[in-house]
mmCIF file of C-alpha atoms and ligand atoms in Angstrom:
data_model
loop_
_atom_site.group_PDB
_atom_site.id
_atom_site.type_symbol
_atom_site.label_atom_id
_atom_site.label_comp_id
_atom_site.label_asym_id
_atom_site.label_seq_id
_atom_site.Cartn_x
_atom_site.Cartn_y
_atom_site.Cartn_z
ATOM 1 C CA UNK V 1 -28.618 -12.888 -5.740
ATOM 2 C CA UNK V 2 -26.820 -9.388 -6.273
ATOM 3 C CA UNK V 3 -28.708 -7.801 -9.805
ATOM 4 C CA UNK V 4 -25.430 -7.288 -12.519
ATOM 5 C CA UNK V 5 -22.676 -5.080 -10.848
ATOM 6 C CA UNK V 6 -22.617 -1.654 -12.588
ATOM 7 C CA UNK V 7 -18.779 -0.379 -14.110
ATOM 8 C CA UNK V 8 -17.059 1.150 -12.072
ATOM 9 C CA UNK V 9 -14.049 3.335 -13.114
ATOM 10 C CA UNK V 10 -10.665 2.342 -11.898
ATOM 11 C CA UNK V 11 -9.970 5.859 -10.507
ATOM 12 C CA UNK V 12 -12.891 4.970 -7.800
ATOM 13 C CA UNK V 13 -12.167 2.030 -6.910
ATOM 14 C CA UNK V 14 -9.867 2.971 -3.530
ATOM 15 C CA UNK V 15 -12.713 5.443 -2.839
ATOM 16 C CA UNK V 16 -15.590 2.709 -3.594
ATOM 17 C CA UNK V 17 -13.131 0.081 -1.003
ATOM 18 C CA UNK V 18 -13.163 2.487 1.814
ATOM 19 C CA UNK V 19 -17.184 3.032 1.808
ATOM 20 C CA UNK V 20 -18.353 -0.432 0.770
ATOM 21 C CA UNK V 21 -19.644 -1.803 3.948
ATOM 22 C CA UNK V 22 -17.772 -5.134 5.412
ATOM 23 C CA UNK V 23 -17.309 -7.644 7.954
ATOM 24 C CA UNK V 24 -13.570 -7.894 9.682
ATOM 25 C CA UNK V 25 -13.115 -11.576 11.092
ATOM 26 C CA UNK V 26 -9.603 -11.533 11.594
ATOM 27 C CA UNK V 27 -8.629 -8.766 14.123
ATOM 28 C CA UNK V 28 -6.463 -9.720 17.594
ATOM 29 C CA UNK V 29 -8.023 -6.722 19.462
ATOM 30 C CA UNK V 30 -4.462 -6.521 21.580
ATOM 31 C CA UNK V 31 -3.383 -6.040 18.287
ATOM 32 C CA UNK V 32 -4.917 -2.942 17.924
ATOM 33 C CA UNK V 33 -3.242 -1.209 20.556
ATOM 34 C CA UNK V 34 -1.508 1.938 19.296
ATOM 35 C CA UNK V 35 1.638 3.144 20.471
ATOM 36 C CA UNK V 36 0.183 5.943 22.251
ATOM 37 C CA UNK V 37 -2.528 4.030 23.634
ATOM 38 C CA UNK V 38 0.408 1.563 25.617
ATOM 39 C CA UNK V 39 2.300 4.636 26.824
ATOM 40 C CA UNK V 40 -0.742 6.202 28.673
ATOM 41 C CA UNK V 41 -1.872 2.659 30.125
ATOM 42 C CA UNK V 42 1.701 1.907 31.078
ATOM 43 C CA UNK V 43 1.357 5.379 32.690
ATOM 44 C CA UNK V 44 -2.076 4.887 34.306
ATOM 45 C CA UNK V 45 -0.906 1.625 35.387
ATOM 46 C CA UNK V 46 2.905 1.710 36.446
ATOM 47 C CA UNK V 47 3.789 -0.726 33.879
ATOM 48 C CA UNK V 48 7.638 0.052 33.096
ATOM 49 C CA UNK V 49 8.311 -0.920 29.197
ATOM 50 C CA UNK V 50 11.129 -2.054 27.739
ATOM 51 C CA UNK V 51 11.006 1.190 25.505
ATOM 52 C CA UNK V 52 11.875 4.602 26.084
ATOM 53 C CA UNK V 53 9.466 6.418 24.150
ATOM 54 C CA UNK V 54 6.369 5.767 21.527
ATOM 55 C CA UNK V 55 8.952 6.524 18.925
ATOM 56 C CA UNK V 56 11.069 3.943 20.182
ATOM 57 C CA UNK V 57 8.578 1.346 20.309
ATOM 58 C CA UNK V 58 7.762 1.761 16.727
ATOM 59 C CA UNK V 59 11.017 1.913 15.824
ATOM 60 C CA UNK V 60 11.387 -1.856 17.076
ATOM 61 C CA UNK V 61 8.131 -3.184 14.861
ATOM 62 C CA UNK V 62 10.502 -4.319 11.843
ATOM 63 C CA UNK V 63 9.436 -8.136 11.668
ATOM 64 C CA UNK V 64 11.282 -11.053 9.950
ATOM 65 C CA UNK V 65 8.716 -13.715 11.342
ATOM 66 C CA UNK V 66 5.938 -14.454 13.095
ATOM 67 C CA UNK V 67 7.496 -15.078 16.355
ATOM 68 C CA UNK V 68 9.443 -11.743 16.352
ATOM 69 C CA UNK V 69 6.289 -9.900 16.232
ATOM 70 C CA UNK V 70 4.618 -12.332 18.829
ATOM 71 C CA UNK V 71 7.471 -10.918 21.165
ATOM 72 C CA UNK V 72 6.939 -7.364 20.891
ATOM 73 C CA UNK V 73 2.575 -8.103 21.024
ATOM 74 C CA UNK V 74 3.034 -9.436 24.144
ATOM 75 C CA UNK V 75 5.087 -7.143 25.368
ATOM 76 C CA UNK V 76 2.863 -4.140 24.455
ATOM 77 C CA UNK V 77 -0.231 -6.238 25.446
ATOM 78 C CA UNK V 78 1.341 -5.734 29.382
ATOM 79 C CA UNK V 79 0.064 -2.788 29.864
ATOM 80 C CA UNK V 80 -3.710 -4.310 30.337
ATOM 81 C CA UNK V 81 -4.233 -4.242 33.561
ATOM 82 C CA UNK V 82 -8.193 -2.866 34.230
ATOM 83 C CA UNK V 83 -11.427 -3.646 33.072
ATOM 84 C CA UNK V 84 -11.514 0.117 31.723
ATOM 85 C CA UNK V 85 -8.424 -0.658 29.533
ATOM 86 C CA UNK V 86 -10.026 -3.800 28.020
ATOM 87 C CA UNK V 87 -12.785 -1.652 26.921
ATOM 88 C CA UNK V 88 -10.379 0.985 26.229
ATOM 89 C CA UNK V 89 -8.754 -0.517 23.873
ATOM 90 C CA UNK V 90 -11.747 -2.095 22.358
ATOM 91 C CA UNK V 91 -13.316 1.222 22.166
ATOM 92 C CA UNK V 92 -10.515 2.730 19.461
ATOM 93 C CA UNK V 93 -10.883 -0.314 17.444
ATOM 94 C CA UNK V 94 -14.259 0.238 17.119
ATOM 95 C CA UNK V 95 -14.021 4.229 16.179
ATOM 96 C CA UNK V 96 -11.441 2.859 13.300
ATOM 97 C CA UNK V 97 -13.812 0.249 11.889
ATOM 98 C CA UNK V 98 -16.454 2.451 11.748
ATOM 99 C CA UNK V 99 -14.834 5.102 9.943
ATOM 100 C CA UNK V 100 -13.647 2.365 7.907
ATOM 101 C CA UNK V 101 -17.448 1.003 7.397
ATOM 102 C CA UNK V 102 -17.498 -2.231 9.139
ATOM 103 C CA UNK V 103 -21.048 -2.950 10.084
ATOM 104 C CA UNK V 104 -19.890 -6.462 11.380
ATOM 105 C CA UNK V 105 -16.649 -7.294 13.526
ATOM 106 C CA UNK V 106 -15.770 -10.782 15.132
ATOM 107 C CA UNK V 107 -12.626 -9.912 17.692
ATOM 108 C CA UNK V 108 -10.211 -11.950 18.882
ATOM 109 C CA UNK V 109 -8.936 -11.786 22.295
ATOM 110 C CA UNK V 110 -6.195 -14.004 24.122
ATOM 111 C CA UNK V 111 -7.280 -14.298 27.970
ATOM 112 C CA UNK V 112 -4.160 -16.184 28.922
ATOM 113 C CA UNK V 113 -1.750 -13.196 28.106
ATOM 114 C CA UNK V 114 -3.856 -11.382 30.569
ATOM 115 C CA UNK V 115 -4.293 -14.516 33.086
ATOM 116 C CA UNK V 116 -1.251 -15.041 33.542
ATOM 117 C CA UNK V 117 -0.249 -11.578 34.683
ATOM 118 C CA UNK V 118 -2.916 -12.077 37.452
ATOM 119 C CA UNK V 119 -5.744 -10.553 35.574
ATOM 120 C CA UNK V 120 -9.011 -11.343 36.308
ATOM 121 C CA UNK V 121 -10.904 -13.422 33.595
ATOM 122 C CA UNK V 122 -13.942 -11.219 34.723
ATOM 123 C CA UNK V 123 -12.083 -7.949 33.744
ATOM 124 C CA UNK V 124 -11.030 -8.979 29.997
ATOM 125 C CA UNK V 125 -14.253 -10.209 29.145
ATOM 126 C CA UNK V 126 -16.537 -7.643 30.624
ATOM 127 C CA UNK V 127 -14.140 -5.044 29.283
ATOM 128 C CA UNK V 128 -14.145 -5.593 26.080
ATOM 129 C CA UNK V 129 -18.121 -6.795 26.009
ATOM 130 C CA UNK V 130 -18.960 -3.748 27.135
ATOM 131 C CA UNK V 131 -17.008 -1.952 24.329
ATOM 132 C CA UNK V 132 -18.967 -4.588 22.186
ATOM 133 C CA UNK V 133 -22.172 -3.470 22.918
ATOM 134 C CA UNK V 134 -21.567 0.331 23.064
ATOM 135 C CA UNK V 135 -20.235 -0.175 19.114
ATOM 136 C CA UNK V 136 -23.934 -1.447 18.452
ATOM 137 C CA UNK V 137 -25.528 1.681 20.260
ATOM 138 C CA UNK V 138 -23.199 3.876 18.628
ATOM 139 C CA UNK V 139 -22.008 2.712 15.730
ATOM 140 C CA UNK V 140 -24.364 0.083 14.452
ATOM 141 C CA UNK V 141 -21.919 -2.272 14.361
ATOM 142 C CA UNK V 142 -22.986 -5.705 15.291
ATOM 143 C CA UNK V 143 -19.179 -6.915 17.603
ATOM 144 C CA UNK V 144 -18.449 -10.358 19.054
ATOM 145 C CA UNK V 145 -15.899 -11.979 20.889
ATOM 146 C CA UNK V 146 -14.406 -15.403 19.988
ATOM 147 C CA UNK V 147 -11.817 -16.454 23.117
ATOM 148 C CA UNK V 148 -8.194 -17.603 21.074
ATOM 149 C CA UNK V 149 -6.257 -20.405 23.050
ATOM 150 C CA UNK V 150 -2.245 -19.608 22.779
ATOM 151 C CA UNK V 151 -0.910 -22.656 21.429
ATOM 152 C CA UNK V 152 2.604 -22.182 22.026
ATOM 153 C CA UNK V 153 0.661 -23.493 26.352
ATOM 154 C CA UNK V 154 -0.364 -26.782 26.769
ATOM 155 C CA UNK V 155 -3.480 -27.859 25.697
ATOM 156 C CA UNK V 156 -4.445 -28.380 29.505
ATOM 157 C CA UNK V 157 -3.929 -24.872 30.044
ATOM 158 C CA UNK V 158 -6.327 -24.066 27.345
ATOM 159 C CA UNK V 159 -9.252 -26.233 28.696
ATOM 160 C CA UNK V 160 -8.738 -24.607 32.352
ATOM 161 C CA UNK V 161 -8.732 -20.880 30.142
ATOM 162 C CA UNK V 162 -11.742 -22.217 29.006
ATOM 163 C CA UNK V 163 -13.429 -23.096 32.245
ATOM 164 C CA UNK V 164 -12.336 -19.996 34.131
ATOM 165 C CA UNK V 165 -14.478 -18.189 30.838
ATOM 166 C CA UNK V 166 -17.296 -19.965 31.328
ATOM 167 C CA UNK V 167 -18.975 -17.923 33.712
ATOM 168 C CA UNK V 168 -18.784 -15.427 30.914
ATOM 169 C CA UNK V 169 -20.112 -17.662 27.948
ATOM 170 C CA UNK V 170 -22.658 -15.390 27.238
ATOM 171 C CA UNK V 171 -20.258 -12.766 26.356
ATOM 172 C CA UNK V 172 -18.612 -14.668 23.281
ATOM 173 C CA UNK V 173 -19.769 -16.790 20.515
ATOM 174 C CA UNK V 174 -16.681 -18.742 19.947
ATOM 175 C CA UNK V 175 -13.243 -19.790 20.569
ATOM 176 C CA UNK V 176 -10.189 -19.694 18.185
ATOM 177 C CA UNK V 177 -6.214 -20.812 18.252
ATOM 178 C CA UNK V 178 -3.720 -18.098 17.748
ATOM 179 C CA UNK V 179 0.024 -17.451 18.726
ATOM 180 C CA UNK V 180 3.311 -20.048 17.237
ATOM 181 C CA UNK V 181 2.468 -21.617 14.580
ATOM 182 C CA UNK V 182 4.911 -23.648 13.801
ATOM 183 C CA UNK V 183 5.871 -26.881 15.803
ATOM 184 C CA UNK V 184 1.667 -26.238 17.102
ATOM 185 C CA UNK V 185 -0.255 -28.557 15.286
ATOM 186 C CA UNK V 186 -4.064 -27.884 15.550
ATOM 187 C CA UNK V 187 -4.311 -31.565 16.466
ATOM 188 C CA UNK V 188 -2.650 -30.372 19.867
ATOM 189 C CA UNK V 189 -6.218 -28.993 21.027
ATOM 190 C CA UNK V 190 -8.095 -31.962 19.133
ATOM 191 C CA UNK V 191 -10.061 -32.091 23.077
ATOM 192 C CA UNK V 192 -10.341 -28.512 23.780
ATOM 193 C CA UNK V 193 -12.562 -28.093 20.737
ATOM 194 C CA UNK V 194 -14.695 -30.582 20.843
ATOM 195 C CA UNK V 195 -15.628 -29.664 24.563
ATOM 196 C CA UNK V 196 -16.223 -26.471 22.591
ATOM 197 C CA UNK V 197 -18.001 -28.025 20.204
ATOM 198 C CA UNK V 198 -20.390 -29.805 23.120
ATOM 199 C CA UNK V 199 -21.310 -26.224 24.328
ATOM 200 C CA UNK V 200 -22.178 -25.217 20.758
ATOM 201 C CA UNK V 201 -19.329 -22.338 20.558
ATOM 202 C CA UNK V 202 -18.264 -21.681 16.780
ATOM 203 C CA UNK V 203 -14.617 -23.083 15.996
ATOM 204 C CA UNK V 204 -12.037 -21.458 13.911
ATOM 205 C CA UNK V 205 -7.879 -21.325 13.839
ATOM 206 C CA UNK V 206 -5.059 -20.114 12.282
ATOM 207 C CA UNK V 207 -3.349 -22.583 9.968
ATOM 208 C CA UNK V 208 -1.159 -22.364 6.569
ATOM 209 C CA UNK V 209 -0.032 -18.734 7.435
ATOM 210 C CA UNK V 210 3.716 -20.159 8.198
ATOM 211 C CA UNK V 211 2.474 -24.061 8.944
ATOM 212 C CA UNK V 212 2.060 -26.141 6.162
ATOM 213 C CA UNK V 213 -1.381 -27.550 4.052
ATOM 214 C CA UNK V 214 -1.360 -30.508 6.589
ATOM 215 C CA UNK V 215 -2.217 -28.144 9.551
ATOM 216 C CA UNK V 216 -5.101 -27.017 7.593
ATOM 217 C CA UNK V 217 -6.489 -30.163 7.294
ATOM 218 C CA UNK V 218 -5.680 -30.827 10.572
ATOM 219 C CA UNK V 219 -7.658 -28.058 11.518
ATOM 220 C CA UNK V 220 -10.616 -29.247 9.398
ATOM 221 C CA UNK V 221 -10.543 -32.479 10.260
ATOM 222 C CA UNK V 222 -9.189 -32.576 14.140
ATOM 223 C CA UNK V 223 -10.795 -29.412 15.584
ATOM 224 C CA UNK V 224 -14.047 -29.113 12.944
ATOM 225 C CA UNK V 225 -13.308 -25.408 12.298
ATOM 226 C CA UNK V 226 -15.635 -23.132 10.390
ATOM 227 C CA UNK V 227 -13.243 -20.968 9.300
ATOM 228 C CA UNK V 228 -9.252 -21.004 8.428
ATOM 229 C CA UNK V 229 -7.414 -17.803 9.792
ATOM 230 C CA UNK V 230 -4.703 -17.217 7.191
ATOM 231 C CA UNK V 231 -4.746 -20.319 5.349
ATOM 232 C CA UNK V 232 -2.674 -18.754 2.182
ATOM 233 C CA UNK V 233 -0.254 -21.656 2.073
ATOM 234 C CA UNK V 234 -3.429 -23.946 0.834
ATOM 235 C CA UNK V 235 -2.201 -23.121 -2.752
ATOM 236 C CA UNK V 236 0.987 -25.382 -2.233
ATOM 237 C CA UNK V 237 -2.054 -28.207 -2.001
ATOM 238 C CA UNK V 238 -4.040 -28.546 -5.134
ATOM 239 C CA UNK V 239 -6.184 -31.435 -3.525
ATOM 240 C CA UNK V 240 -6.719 -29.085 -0.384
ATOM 241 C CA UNK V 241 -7.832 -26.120 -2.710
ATOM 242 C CA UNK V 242 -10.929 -28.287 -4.109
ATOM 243 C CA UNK V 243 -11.853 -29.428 -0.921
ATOM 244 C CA UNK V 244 -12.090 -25.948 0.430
ATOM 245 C CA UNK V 245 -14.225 -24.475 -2.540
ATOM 246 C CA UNK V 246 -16.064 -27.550 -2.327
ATOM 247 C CA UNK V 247 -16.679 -26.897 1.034
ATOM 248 C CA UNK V 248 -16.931 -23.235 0.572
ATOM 249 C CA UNK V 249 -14.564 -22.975 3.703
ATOM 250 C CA UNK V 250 -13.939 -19.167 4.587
ATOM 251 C CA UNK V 251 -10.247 -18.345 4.747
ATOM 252 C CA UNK V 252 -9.817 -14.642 6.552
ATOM 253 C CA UNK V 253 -6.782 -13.378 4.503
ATOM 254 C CA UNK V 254 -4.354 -10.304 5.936
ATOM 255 C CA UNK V 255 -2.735 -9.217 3.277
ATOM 256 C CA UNK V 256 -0.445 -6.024 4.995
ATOM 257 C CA UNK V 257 0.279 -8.661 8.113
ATOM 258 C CA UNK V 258 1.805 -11.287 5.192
ATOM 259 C CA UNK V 259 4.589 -8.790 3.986
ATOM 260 C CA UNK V 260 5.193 -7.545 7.600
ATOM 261 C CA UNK V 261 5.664 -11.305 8.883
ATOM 262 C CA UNK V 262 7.732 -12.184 5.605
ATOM 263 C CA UNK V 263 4.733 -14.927 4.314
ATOM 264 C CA UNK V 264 5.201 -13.020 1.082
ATOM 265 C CA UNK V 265 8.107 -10.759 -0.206
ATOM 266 C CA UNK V 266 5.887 -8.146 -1.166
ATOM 267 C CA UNK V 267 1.860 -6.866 -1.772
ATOM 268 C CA UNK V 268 2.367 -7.523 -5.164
ATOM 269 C CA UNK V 269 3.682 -11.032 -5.028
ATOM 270 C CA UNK V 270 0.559 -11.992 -2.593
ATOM 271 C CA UNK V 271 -1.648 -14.886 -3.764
ATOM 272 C CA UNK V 272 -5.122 -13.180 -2.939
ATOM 273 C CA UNK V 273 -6.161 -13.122 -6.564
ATOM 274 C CA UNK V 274 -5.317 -16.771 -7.017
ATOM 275 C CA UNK V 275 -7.289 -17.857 -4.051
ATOM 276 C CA UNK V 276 -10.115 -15.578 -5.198
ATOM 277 C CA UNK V 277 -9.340 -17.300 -8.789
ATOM 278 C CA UNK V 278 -9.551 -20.831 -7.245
ATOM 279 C CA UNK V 279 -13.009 -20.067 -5.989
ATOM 280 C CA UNK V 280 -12.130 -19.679 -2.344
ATOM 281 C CA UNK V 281 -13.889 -17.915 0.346
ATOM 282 C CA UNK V 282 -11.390 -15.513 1.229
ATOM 283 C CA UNK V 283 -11.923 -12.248 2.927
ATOM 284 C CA UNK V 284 -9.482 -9.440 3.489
ATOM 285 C CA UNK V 285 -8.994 -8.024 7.193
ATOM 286 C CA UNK V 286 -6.516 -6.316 9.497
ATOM 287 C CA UNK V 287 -5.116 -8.940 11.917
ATOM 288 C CA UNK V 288 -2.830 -6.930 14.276
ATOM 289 C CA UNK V 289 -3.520 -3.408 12.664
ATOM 290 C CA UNK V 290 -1.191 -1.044 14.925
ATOM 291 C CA UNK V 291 1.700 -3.295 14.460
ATOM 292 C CA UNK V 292 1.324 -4.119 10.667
ATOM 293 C CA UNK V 293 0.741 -0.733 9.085
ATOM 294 C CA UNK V 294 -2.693 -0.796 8.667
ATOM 295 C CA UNK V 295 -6.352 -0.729 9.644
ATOM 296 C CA UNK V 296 -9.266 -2.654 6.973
ATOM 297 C CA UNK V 297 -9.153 0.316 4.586
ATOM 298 C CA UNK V 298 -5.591 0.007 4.563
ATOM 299 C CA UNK V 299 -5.599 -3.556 3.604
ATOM 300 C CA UNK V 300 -8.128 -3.249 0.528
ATOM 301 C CA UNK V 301 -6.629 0.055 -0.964
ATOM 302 C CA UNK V 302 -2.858 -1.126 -0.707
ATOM 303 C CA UNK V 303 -3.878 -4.367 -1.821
ATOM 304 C CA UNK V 304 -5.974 -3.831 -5.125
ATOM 305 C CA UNK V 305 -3.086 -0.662 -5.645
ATOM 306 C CA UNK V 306 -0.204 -3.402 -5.598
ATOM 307 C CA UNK V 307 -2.722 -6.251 -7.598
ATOM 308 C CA UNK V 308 -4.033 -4.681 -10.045
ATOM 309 C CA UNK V 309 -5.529 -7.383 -11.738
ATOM 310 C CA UNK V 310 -7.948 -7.009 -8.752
ATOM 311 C CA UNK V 311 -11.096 -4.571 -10.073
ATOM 312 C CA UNK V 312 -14.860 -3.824 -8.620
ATOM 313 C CA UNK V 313 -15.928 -7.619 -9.200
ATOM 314 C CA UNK V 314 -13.237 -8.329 -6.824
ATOM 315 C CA UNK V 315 -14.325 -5.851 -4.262
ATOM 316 C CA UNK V 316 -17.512 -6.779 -4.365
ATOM 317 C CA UNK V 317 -17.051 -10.982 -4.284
ATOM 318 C CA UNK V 318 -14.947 -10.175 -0.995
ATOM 319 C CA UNK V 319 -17.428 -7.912 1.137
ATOM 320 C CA UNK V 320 -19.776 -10.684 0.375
ATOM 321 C CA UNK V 321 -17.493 -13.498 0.929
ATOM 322 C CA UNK V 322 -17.438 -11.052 4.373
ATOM 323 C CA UNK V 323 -20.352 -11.321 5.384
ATOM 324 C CA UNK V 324 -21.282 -15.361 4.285
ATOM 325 C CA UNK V 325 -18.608 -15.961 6.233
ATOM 326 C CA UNK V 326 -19.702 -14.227 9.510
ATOM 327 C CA UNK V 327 -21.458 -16.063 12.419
ATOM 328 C CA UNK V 328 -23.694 -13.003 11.899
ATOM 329 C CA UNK V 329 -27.700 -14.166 11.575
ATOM 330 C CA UNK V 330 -28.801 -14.574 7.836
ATOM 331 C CA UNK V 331 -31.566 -11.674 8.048
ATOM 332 C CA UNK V 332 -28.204 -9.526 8.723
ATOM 333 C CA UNK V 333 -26.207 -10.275 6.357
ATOM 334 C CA UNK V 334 -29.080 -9.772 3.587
ATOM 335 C CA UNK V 335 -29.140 -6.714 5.197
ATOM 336 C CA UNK V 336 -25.554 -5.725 4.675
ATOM 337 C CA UNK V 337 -25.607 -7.672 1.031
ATOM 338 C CA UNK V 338 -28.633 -4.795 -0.060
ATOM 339 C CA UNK V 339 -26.080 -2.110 1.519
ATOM 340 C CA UNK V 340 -23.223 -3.438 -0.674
ATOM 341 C CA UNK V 341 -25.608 -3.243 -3.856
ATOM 342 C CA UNK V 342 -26.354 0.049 -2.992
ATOM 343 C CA UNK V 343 -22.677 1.412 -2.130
ATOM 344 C CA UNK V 344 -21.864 0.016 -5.925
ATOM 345 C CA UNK V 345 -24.426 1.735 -7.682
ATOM 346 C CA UNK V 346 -23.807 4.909 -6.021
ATOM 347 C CA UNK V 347 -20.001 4.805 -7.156
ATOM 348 C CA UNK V 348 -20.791 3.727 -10.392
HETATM 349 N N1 HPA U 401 -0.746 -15.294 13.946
HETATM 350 C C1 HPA U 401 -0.745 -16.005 15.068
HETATM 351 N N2 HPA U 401 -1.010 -15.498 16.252
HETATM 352 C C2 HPA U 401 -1.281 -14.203 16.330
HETATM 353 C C3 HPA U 401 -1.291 -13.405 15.216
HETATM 354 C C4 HPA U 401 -1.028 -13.994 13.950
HETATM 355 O O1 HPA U 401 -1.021 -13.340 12.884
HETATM 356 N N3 HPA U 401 -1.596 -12.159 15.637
HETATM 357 C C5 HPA U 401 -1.775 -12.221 16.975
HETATM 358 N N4 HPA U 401 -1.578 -13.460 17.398
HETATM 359 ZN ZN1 ZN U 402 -4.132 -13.538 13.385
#
């Protein structure tokens, strides 16, 4: 139990955001890739884009949905090629989060983009792994990989994904669903998880971030998740919203990806306060940082700027809710929880 937090004064709370440490569980590491970053792999690599110049390419990230982003990802996500641009890739991610104090990251990664451009399974995993474990030497950062199924494919196209990874299990600690939402239902890959679930991989998958509160229960009940990713449209289901306090059911929130994709007009009008207010295990993280305007930081300090009903006890409940909502072993996140303490009473 954390001893009473000590006041903090509102001018230092974006200051107090940026150094508390925290977990990110929501992060699509292709959806880190910067601008620059596909320009001198599409370089390295002969990849011709469908953009002239890194200006250009930014120009185009105006999204109305999730689907128009999902168009542009994949089409930046071409220029991955190499084992060395897997880890490339992973490697500035990881020199963000750390200047951003993460001391705990779970990455996504979607193998069948890569796959089915005649990558190697071998290459994405081992790539990005190795990026994984350098974080730890260098950083301190404890990374892991959990292997997203695109569910816009079949879901017999996940389970052979799934097999071709297998080789590699020790490299990741679970899978997830990612990709079109809508028209998806989690109940789609009702087998593919519990195979999963057989090999004792953790379970988690976007639902209610343009879906409705039935594909969150869908994804509870059908695929056993441990976590939602999104989940923010749980608040149009009142019975849903006790059943995932009750159940203490971590959703990983994104709050500058919402705006971008158009879940919510604005920052201000986001509902992270009411799910926090419901007694919901959200968390706040980055999802597809390079395309949405922002890295961790980014999220926290425009968030509690635009909310300001948000204050310290806010910060506070989510690098917490963080870290109890990691796979991350419990002698860790005590560990991080003592760190937390500490980062408070130094700003205070
Ligand atoms: N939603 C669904 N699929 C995704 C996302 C997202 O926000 N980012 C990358 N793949
Ligand atoms: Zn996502």
């Amino acid at each position: 139990m954390s001893p009473a937090l000590p006041a903090i004064p509102r001018d230092r709370l974006p200051a107090l955001l940026r150094a508390m440490p925290k977990a990110e569980l929501h992060i699509h590491i292709e959806g880190s890739l910067e601008p620059e970053l596909i320009f001198e792999l599409a370089r390295r690599n002969q990849v011709t884009l469908p953009y002239a110049s890194v200006e250009a390419l930014r120009a185009a990230y105006a999204f109305s949905d999730l689907q128009s982003f999902l168009d542009i990802y994949y089409a930046g996500a071409s220029v991955l090629l190499k084992e060395a641009d897997f880890f490339a890739m992973a490697w500035a991610y990881f020199e963000r989060a750390a200047a951003d104090n993460v001391v705990h990251a779970e990455l996504f990664f979607d193998p069948q983009t890569h796959t089915a451009r005649g990558v190697a399974m071998r290459d994405i995993v081992v790539g990005l792994a190795h990026a994984c474990r350098r974080a730890h030497a260098e950083f301190g950062i404890s990374a892991k990989l959990i292997l997203c199924f695109l569910r816009h494919l079949s879901e017999a196209e996940a389970m052979a994904t799934l097999e071709a990874a297998l080789p590699y299990r020790e490299h990741f600690i679970g899978v997830g669903l990612d990709s079109s939402e809508l028209g998806h239902p989690p109940e789609k890959f009702a087998q593919v998880f519990a195979r999963c679930r057989a090999l004792g991989l953790h379970r988690v998958a976007h639902a209610g971030e343009e879906g409705p509160p039935a594909y969150i229960e869908s994804a509870l009940d059908r695929l056993q998740v441990e976590r939602i990713d999104h989940g923010v449209r749980c608040l149009e289901s009142p019975a849903l919203v006790q059943r995932l306090a009750r159940e203490r059911m971590p959703l990983t929130v994104c709050p500058l990806s919402n705006v971008k994709l158009c879940v919510f007009p604005s920052l201000a009008e986001h509902n992270l306060k009411a799910l926090l207010d419901a007694g919901l295990c959200a968390t706040v993280n980055s999802d597809d940082p390079a395309y949405f305007g922002g890295y961790i930081n980014d999220n926290f300090v425009q968030t509690f700027a635009a909310l300001p009903a948000l204050d310290a006890s806010h910060a506070h409940q989510l690098a917490l809710n963080s870290f109890e909502a990691s796979f991350a072993p419990a002698a860790d996140k005590l560990r991080w929880q003592a760190q937390l303490d500490a980062a408070f009473a130094t700003a205070a």
